[in-house]
mmCIF file of C-alpha atoms and ligand atoms in Angstrom:
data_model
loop_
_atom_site.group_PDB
_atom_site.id
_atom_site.type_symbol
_atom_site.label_atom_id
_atom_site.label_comp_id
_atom_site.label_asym_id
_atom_site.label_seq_id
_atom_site.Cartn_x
_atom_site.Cartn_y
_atom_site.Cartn_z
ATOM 1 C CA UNK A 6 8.333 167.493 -20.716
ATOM 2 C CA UNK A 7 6.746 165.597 -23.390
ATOM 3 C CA UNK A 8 9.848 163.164 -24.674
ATOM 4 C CA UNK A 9 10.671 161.382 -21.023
ATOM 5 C CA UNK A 10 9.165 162.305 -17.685
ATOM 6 C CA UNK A 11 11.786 161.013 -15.679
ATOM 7 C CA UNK A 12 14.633 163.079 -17.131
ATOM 8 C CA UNK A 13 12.551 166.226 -16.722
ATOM 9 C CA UNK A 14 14.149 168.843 -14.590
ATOM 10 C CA UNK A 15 12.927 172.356 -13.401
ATOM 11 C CA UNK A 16 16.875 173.156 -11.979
ATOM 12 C CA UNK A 17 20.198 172.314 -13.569
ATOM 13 C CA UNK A 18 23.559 172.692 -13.708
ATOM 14 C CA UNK A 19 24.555 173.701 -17.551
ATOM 15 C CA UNK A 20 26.026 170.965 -19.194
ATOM 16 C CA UNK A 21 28.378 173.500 -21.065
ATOM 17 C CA UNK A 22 29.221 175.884 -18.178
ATOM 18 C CA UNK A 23 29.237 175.050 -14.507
ATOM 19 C CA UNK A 24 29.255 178.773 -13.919
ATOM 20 C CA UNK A 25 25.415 178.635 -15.287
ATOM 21 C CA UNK A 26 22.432 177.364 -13.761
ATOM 22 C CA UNK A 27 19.532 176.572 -15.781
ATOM 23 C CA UNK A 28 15.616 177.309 -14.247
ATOM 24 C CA UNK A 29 12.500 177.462 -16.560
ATOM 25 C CA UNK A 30 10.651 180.906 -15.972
ATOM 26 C CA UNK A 31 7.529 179.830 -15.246
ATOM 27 C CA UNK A 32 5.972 183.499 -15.487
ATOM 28 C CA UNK A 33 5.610 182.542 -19.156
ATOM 29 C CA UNK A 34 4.073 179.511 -19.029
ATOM 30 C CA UNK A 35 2.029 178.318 -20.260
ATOM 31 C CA UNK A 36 2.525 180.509 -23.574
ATOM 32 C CA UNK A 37 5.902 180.125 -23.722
ATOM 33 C CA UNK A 38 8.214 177.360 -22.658
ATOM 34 C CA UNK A 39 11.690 179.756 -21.927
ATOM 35 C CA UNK A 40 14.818 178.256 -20.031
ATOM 36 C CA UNK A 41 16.294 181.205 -17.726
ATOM 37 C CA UNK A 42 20.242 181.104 -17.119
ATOM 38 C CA UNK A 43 21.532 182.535 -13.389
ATOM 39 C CA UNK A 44 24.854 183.376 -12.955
ATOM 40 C CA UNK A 45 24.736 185.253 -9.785
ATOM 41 C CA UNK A 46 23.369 184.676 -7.058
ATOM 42 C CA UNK A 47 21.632 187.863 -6.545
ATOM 43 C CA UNK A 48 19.531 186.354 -10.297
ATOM 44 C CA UNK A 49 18.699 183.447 -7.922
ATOM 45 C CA UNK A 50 17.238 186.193 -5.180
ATOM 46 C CA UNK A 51 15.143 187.628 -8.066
ATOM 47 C CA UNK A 52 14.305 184.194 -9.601
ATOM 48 C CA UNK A 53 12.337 183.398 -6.117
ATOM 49 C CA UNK A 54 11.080 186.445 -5.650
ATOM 50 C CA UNK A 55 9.841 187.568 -8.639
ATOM 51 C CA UNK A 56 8.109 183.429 -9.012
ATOM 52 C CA UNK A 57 10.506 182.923 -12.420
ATOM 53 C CA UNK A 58 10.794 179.696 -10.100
ATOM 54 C CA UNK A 59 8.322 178.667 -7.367
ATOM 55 C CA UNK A 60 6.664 175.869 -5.299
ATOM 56 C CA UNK A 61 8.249 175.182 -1.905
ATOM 57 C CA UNK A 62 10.403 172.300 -2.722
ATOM 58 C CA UNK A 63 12.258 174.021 -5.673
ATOM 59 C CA UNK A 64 12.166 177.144 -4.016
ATOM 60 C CA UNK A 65 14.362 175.786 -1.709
ATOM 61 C CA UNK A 66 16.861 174.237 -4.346
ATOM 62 C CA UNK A 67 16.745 177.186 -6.249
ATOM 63 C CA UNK A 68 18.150 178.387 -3.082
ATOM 64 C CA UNK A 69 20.836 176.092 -2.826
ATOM 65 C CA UNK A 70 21.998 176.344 -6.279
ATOM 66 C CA UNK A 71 22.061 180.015 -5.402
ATOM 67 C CA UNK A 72 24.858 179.392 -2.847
ATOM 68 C CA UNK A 73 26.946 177.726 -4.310
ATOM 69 C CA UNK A 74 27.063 180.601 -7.691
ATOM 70 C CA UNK A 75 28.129 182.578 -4.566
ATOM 71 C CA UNK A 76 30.776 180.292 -4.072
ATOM 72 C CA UNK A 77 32.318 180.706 -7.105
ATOM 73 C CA UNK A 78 31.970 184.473 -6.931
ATOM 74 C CA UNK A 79 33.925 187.416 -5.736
ATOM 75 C CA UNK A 80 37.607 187.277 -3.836
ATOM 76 C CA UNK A 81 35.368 186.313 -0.526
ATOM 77 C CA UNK A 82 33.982 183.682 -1.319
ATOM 78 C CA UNK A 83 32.525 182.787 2.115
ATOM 79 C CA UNK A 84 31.388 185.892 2.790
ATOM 80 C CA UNK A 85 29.615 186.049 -0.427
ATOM 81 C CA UNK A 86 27.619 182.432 0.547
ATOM 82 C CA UNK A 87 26.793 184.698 4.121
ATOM 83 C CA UNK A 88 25.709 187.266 2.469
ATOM 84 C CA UNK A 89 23.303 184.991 -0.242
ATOM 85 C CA UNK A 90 22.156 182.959 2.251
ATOM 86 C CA UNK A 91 20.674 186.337 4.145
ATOM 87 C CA UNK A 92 19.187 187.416 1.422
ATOM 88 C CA UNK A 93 18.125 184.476 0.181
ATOM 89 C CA UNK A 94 16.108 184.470 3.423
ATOM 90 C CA UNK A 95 14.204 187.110 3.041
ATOM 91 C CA UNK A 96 13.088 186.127 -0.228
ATOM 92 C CA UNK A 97 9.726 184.213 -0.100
ATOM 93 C CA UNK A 98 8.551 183.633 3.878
ATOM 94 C CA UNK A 99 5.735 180.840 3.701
ATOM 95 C CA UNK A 100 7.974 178.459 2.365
ATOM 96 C CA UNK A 101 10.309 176.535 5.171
ATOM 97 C CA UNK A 102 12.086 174.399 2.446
ATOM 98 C CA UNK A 103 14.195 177.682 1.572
ATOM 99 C CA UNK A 104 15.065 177.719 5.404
ATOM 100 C CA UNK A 105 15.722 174.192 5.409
ATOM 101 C CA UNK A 106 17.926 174.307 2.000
ATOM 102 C CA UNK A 107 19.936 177.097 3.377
ATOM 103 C CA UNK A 108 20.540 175.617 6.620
ATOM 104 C CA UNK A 109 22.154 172.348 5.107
ATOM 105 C CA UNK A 110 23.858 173.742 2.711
ATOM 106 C CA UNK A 111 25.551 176.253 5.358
ATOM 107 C CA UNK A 112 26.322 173.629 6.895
ATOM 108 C CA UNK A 113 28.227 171.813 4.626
ATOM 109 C CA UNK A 114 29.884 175.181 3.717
ATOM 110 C CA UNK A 115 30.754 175.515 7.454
ATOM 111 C CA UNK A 116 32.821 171.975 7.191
ATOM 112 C CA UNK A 117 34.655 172.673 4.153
ATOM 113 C CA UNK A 118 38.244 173.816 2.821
ATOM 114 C CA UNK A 119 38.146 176.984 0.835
ATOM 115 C CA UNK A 120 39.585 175.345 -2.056
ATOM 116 C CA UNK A 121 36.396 172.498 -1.845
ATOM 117 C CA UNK A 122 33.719 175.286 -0.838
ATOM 118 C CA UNK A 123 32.201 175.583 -4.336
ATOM 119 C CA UNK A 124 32.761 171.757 -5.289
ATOM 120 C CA UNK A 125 31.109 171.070 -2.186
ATOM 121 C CA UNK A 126 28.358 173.340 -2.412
ATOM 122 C CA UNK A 127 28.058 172.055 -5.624
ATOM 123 C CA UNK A 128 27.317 168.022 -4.943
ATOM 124 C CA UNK A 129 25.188 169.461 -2.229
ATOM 125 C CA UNK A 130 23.017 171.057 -4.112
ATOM 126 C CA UNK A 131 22.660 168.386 -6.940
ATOM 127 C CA UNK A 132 21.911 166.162 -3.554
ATOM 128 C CA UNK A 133 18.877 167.895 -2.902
ATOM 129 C CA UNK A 134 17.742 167.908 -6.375
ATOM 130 C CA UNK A 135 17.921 163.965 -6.531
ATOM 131 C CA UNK A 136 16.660 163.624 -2.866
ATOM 132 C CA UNK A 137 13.381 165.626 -4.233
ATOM 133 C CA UNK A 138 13.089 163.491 -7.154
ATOM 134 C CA UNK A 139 13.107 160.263 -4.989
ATOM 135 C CA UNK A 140 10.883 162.028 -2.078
ATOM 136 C CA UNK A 141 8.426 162.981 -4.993
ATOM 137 C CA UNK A 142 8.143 159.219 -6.288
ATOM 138 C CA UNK A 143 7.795 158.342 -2.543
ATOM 139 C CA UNK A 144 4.939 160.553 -1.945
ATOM 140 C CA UNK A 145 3.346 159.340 -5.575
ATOM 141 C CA UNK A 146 3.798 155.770 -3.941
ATOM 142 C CA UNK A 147 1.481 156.791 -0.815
ATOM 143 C CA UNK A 148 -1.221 158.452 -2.333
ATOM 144 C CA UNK A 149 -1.224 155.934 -4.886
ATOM 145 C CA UNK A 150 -2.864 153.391 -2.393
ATOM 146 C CA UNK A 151 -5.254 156.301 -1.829
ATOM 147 C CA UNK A 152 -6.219 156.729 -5.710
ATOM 148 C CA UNK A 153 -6.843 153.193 -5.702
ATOM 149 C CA UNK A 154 -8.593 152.399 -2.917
ATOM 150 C CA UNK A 155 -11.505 154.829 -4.495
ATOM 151 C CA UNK A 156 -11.205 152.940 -7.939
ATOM 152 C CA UNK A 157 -11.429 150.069 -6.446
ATOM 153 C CA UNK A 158 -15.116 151.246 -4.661
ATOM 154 C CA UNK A 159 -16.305 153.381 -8.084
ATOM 155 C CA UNK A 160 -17.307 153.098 -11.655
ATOM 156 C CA UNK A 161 -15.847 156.109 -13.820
ATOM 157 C CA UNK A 162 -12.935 158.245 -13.206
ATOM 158 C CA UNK A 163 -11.322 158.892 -9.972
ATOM 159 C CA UNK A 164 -11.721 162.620 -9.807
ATOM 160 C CA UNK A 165 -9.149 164.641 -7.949
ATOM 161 C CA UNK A 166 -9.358 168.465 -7.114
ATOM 162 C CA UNK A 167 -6.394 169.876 -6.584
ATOM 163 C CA UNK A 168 -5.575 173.734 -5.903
ATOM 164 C CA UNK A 169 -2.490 175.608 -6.916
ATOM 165 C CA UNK A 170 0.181 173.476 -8.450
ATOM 166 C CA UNK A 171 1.698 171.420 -6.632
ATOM 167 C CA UNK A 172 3.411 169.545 -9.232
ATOM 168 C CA UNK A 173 6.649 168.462 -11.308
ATOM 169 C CA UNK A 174 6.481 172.022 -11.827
ATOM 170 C CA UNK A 175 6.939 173.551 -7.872
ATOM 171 C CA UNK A 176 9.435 170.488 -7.154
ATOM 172 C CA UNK A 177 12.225 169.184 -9.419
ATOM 173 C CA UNK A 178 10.190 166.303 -11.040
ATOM 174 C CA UNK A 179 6.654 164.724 -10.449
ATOM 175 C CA UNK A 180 5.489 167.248 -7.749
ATOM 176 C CA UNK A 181 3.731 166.462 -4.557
ATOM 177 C CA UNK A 182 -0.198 166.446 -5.322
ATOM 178 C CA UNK A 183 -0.123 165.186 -8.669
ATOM 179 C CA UNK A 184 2.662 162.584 -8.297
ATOM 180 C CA UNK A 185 -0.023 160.228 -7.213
ATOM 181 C CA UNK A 186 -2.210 161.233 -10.041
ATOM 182 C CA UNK A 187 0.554 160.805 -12.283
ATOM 183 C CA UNK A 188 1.545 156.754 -10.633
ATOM 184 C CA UNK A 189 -2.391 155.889 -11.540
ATOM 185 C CA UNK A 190 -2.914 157.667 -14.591
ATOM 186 C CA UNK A 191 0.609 155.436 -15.365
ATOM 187 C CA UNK A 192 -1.038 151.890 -14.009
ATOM 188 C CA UNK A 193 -4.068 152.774 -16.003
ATOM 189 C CA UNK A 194 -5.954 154.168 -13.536
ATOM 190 C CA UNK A 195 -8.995 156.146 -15.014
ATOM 191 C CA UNK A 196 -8.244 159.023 -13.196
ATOM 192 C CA UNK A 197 -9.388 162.945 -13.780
ATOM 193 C CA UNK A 198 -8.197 166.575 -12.157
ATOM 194 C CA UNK A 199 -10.129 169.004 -11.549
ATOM 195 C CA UNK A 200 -7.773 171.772 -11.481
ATOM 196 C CA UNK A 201 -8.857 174.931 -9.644
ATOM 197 C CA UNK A 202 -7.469 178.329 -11.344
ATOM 198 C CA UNK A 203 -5.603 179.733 -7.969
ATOM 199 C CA UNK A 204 -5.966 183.324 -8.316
ATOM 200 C CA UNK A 205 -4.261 185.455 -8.697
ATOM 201 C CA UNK A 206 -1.146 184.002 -10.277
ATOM 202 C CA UNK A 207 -3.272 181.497 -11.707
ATOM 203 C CA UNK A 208 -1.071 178.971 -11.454
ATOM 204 C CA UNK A 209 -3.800 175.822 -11.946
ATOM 205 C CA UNK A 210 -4.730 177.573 -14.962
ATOM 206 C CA UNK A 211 -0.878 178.648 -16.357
ATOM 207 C CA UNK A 212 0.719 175.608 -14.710
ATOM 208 C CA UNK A 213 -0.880 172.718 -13.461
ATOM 209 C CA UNK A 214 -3.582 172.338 -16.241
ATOM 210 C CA UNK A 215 -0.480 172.734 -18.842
ATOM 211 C CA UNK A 216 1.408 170.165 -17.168
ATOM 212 C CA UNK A 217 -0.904 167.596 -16.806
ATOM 213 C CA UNK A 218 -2.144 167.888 -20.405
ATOM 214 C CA UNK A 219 1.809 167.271 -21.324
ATOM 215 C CA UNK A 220 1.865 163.920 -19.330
ATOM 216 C CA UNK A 221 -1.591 163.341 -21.129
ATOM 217 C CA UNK A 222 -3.971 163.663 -17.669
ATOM 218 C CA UNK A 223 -7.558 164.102 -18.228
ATOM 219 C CA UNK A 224 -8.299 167.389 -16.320
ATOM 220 C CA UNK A 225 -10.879 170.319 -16.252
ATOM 221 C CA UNK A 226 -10.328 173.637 -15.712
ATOM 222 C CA UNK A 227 -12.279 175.006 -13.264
ATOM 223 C CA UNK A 228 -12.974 178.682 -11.368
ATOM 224 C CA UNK A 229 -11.425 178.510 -7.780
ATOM 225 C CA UNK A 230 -15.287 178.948 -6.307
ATOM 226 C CA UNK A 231 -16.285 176.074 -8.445
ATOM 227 C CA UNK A 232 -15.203 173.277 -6.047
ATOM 228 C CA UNK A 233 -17.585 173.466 -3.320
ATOM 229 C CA UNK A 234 -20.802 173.354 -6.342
ATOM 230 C CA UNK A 235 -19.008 169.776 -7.582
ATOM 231 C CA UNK A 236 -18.548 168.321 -4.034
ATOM 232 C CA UNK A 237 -22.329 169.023 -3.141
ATOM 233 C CA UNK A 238 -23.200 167.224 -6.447
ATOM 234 C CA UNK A 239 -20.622 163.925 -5.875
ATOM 235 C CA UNK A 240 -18.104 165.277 -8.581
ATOM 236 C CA UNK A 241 -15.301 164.994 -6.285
ATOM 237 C CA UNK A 242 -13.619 161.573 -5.159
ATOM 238 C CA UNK A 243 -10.932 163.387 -3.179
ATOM 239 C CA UNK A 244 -8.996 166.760 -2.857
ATOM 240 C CA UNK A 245 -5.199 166.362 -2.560
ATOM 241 C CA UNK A 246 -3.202 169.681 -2.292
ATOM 242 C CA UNK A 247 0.645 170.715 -1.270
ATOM 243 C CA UNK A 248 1.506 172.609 1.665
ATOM 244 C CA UNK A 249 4.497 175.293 1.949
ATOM 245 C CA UNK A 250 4.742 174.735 5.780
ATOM 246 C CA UNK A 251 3.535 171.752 8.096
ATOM 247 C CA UNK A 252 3.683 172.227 11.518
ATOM 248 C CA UNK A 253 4.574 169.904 14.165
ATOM 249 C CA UNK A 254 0.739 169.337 14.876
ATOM 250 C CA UNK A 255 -0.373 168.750 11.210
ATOM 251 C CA UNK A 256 -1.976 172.281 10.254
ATOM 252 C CA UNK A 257 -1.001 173.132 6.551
ATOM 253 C CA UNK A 258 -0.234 176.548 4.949
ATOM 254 C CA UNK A 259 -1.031 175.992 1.236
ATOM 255 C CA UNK A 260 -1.377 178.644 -1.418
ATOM 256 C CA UNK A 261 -4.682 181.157 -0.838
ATOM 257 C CA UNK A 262 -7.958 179.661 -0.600
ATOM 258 C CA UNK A 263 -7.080 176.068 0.017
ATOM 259 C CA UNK A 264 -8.406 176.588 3.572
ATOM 260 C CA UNK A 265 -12.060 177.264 1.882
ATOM 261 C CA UNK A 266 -11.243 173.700 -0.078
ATOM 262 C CA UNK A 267 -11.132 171.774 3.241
ATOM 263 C CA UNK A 268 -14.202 173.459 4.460
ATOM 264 C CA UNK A 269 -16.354 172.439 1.201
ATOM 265 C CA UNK A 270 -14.678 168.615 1.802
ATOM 266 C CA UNK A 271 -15.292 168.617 5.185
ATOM 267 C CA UNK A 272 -19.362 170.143 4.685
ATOM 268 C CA UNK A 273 -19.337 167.334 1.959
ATOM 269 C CA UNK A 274 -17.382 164.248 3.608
ATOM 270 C CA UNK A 275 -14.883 164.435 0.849
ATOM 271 C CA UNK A 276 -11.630 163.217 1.897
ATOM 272 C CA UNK A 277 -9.070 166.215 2.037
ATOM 273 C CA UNK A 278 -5.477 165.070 1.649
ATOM 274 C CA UNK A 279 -2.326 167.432 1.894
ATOM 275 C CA UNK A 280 0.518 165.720 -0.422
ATOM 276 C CA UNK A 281 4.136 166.925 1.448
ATOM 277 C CA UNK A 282 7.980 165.748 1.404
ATOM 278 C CA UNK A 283 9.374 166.313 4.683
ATOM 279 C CA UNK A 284 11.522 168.765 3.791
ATOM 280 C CA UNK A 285 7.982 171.091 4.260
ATOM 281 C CA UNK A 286 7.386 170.251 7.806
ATOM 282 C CA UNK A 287 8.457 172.816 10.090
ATOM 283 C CA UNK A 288 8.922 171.008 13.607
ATOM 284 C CA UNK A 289 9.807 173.960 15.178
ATOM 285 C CA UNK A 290 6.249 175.224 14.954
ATOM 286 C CA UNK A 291 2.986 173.727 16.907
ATOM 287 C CA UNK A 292 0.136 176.247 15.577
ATOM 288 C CA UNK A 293 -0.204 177.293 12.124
ATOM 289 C CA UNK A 294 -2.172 180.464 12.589
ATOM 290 C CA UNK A 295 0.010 182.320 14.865
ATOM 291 C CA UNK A 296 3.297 180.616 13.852
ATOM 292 C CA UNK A 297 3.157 180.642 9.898
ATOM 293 C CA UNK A 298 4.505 183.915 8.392
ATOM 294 C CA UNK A 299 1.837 184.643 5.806
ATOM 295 C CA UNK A 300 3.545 185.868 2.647
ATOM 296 C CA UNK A 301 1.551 189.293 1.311
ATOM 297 C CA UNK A 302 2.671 190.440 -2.452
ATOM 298 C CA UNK A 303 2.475 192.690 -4.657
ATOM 299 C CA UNK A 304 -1.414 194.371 -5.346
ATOM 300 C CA UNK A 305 -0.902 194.000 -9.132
ATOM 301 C CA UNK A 306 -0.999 190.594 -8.846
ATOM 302 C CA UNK A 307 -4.716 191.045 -8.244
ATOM 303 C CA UNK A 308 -5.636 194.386 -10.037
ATOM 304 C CA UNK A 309 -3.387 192.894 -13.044
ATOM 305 C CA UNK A 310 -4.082 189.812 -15.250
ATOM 306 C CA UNK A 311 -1.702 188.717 -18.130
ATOM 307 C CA UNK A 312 -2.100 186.512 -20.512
ATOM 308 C CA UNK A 313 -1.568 185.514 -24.968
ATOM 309 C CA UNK A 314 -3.667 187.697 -27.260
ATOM 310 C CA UNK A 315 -2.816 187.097 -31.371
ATOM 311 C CA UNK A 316 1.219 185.761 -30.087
ATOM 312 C CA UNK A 317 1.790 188.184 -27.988
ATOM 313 C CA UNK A 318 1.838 188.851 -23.761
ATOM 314 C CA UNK A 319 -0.980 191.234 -22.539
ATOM 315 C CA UNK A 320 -1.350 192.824 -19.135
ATOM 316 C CA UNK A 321 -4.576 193.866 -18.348
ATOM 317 C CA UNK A 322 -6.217 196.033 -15.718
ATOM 318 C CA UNK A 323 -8.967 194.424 -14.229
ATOM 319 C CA UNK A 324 -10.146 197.545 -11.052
ATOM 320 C CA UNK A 325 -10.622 201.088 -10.866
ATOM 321 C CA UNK A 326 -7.187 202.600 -10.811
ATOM 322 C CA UNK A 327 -7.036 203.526 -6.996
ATOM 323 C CA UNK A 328 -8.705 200.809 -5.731
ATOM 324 C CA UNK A 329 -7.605 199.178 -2.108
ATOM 325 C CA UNK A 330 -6.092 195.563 -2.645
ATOM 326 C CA UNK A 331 -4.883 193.029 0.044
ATOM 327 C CA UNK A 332 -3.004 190.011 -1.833
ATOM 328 C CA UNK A 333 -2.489 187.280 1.076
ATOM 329 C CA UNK A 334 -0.683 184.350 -0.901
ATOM 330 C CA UNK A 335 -1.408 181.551 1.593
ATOM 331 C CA UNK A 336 -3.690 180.403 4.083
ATOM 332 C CA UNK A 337 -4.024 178.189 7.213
ATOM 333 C CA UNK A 338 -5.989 174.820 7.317
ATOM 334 C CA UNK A 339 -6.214 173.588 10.615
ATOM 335 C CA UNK A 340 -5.480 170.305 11.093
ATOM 336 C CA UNK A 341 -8.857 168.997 12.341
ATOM 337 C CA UNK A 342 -9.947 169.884 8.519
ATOM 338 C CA UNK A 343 -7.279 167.678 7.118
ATOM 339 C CA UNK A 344 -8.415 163.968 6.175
ATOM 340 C CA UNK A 345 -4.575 162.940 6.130
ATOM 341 C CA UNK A 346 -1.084 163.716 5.218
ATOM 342 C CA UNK A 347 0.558 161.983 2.267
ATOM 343 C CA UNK A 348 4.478 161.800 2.657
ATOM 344 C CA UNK A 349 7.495 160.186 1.169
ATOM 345 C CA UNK A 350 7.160 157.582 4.098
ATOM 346 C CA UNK A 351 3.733 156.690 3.916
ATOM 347 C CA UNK A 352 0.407 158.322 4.935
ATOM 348 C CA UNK A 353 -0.577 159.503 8.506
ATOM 349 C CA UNK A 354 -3.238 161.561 10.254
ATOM 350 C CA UNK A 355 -2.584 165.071 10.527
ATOM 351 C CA UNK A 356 -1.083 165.229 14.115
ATOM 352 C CA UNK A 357 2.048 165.275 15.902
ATOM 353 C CA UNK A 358 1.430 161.276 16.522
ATOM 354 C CA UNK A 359 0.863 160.274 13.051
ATOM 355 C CA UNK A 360 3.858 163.022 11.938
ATOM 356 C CA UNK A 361 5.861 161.567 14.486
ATOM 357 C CA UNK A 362 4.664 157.463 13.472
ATOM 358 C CA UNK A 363 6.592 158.365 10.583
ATOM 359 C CA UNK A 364 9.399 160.737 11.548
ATOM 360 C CA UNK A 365 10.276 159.247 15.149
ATOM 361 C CA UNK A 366 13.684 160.416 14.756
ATOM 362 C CA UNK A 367 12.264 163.959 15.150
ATOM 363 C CA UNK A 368 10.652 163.022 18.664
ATOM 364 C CA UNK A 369 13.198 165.112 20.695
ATOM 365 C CA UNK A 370 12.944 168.287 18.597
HETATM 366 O O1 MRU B 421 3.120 180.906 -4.574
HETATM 367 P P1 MRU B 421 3.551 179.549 -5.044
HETATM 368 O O2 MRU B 421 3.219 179.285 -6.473
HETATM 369 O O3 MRU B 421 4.986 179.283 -4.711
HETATM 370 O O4 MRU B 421 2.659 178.553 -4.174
HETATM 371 C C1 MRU B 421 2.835 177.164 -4.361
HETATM 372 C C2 MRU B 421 1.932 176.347 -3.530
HETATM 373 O O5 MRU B 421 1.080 176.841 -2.820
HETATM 374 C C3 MRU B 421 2.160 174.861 -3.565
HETATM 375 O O6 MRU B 421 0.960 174.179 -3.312
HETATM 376 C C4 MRU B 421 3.185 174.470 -2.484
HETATM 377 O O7 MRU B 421 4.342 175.225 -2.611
HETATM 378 C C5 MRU B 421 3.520 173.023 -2.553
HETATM 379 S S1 MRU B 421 4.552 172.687 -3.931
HETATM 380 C C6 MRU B 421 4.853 171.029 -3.997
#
């Protein structure tokens, strides 16, 4: 990540094998930097599951990629894509970009020769790797106006909360919420994160605070009940998040305990921004609480914390062996919470008007 930002990549095809795709496994970050190869597309299933890869916008290309190894695989190969695509499902719920991957790249599958199904499948999924990229850059463009608006207005850093990761890391390159960061911090921008932990994964702490400190962003580490203590004290300029799922009306699923975010900004009259490539909106779907499957994982994640002692991994019980655990990955903001929505077209209120301002095309849906 540190030579060129633009060439990085958290997907590819193997230069010296088409028959191998390449993911990094984020579990070991930020430790260890370890490329993962897939061959299968049952090692793509597992990848997504098991958060080797994750983020909704490479979730779903993980997902594509996934289909088209099933292409090349087994004397069936169409029923081999079914099959994949059917599990590949079932494998992480909150996100709609792995419904959205599958469904195009079925579809292309569904036009195609046998002889041009893996080919096909192929180009399509390298598509929606470069789409991302661009989509990314897009969104950084938005929310760029945003980051300067407020630097315009303030002496000192631009500080930015942001919760989860929602970055180069969860999309192919640049992420969502820090793209932005990462145009002004570029321009010269004086420009700071504060980078909530995200328990229990801790992916602010293993992945966003790791990859901002590789593209050389001031940032600060902070507990995920910190952010409401720096927004009653000024501390915070503006929260920008990602979303897994945007409904039709503008509420947000986002990764646990963003909802609590938006309540702090909006108790504080911080502006709360949700950072999303439309690939994440789910038009289908008018009201976040009852429509948004809720994704609930495994209890170690919370009665479990890993980390580096002296070079080497350590798992660590952290409860009373026994001891009841709900682990709800993501939460509903309503959209009345939300001060706007920062897409690859531009930046809109979160509502089916300012959704559909920039998306008219999707007015009939
Ligand atoms: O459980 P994760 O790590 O997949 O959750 C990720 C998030 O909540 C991100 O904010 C979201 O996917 C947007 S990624 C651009």
């Amino acid at each position: 990540m540190t030579d060129s930002h633009d060439d990085f990549r958290t997907i590819w095809l193997s230069p010296d094998d088409d028959g191998v795709v390449r993911i990094i496994d984020q579990r070991k970050l930020p430790h260890v930097y370890a490329e993962h190869d897939l061959h299968r597309w049952s090692e793509g299933v597992e990848a997504i599951a098991d958060m080797y890869v994750r983020g909704a916008p490479l979730i779903g290309a993980t997902a594509a990629w996934s289909l088209y190894l099933a292409a090349r695989h087994g004397a069936y190969p169409r029923q081999e894509v079914e099959m994949a695509a059917e599990s590949l499902l079932e494998s992480r719920p909150t996100a709609v970009n792995l419904r959205w991957a599958v469904e195009r790249v079925l579809a292309v599958a569904g036009s195609v020769d046998d002889a041009s199904l893996a080919p096909r499948l192929r180009d399509e999924a390298e598509a929606i790797c470069n789409e991302d990229v661009e989509i990314s850059l897009g969104i950084g463009r938005s929310g760029l106006e945003l980051i300067r608006a407020i630097a315009a207005e303030k002496e000192g850093p631009v500080n930015v909360l942001t919760h989860c990761n929602a970055g180069a890391l969860a999309t192919i390159n640049w992420g969502t919420a820090t793209a932005p960061v990462y145009l002004a911090h570029a321009e010269g921008i004086d420009v700071h994160v504060w980078v909530d932990e995200t328990r229990p994964r801790n992916q602010g702490s293993q992945l966003t605070a790791w990859e901002l400190g590789q593209r050389g962003v001031p940032h600060t580490l902070i507990v995920d009940n910190a952010g409401g203590h720096l927004m009653q004290h000024g501390r915070v300029d503006i929260v920008i998040t990602g979303t897994d799922r945007t409904t039709r009306t503008g509420d947000v699923a986002n990764k646990i305990g963003t909802y609590l975010k938006a309540l702090a900004a909006h108790d504080n009259g911080v502006p709360f921004y949700v950072a999303l490539p439309s690939t994440t909106i789910d038009w289908q779907c008018r009201d976040g609480l009852a429509g948004i499957p809720i994704e609930e994982r495994d209890p170690r994640e919370v009665s479990q914390i890993y980390g580096e002692l002296d070079g080497g991994t350590v798992v660590v019980n952290t409860t009373a062996p026994g001891t009841p655990i709900s682990n709800y990955a993501f939460d509903v903001t309503p959209a009345r919470l939300v001060t706007g929505l920062i897409t690859e077209r531009g930046v809109c209120s979160a509502s089916e008007e300012g959704l559909l301002g920039l998306f008219p095309e999707r007015a009939a849906a």
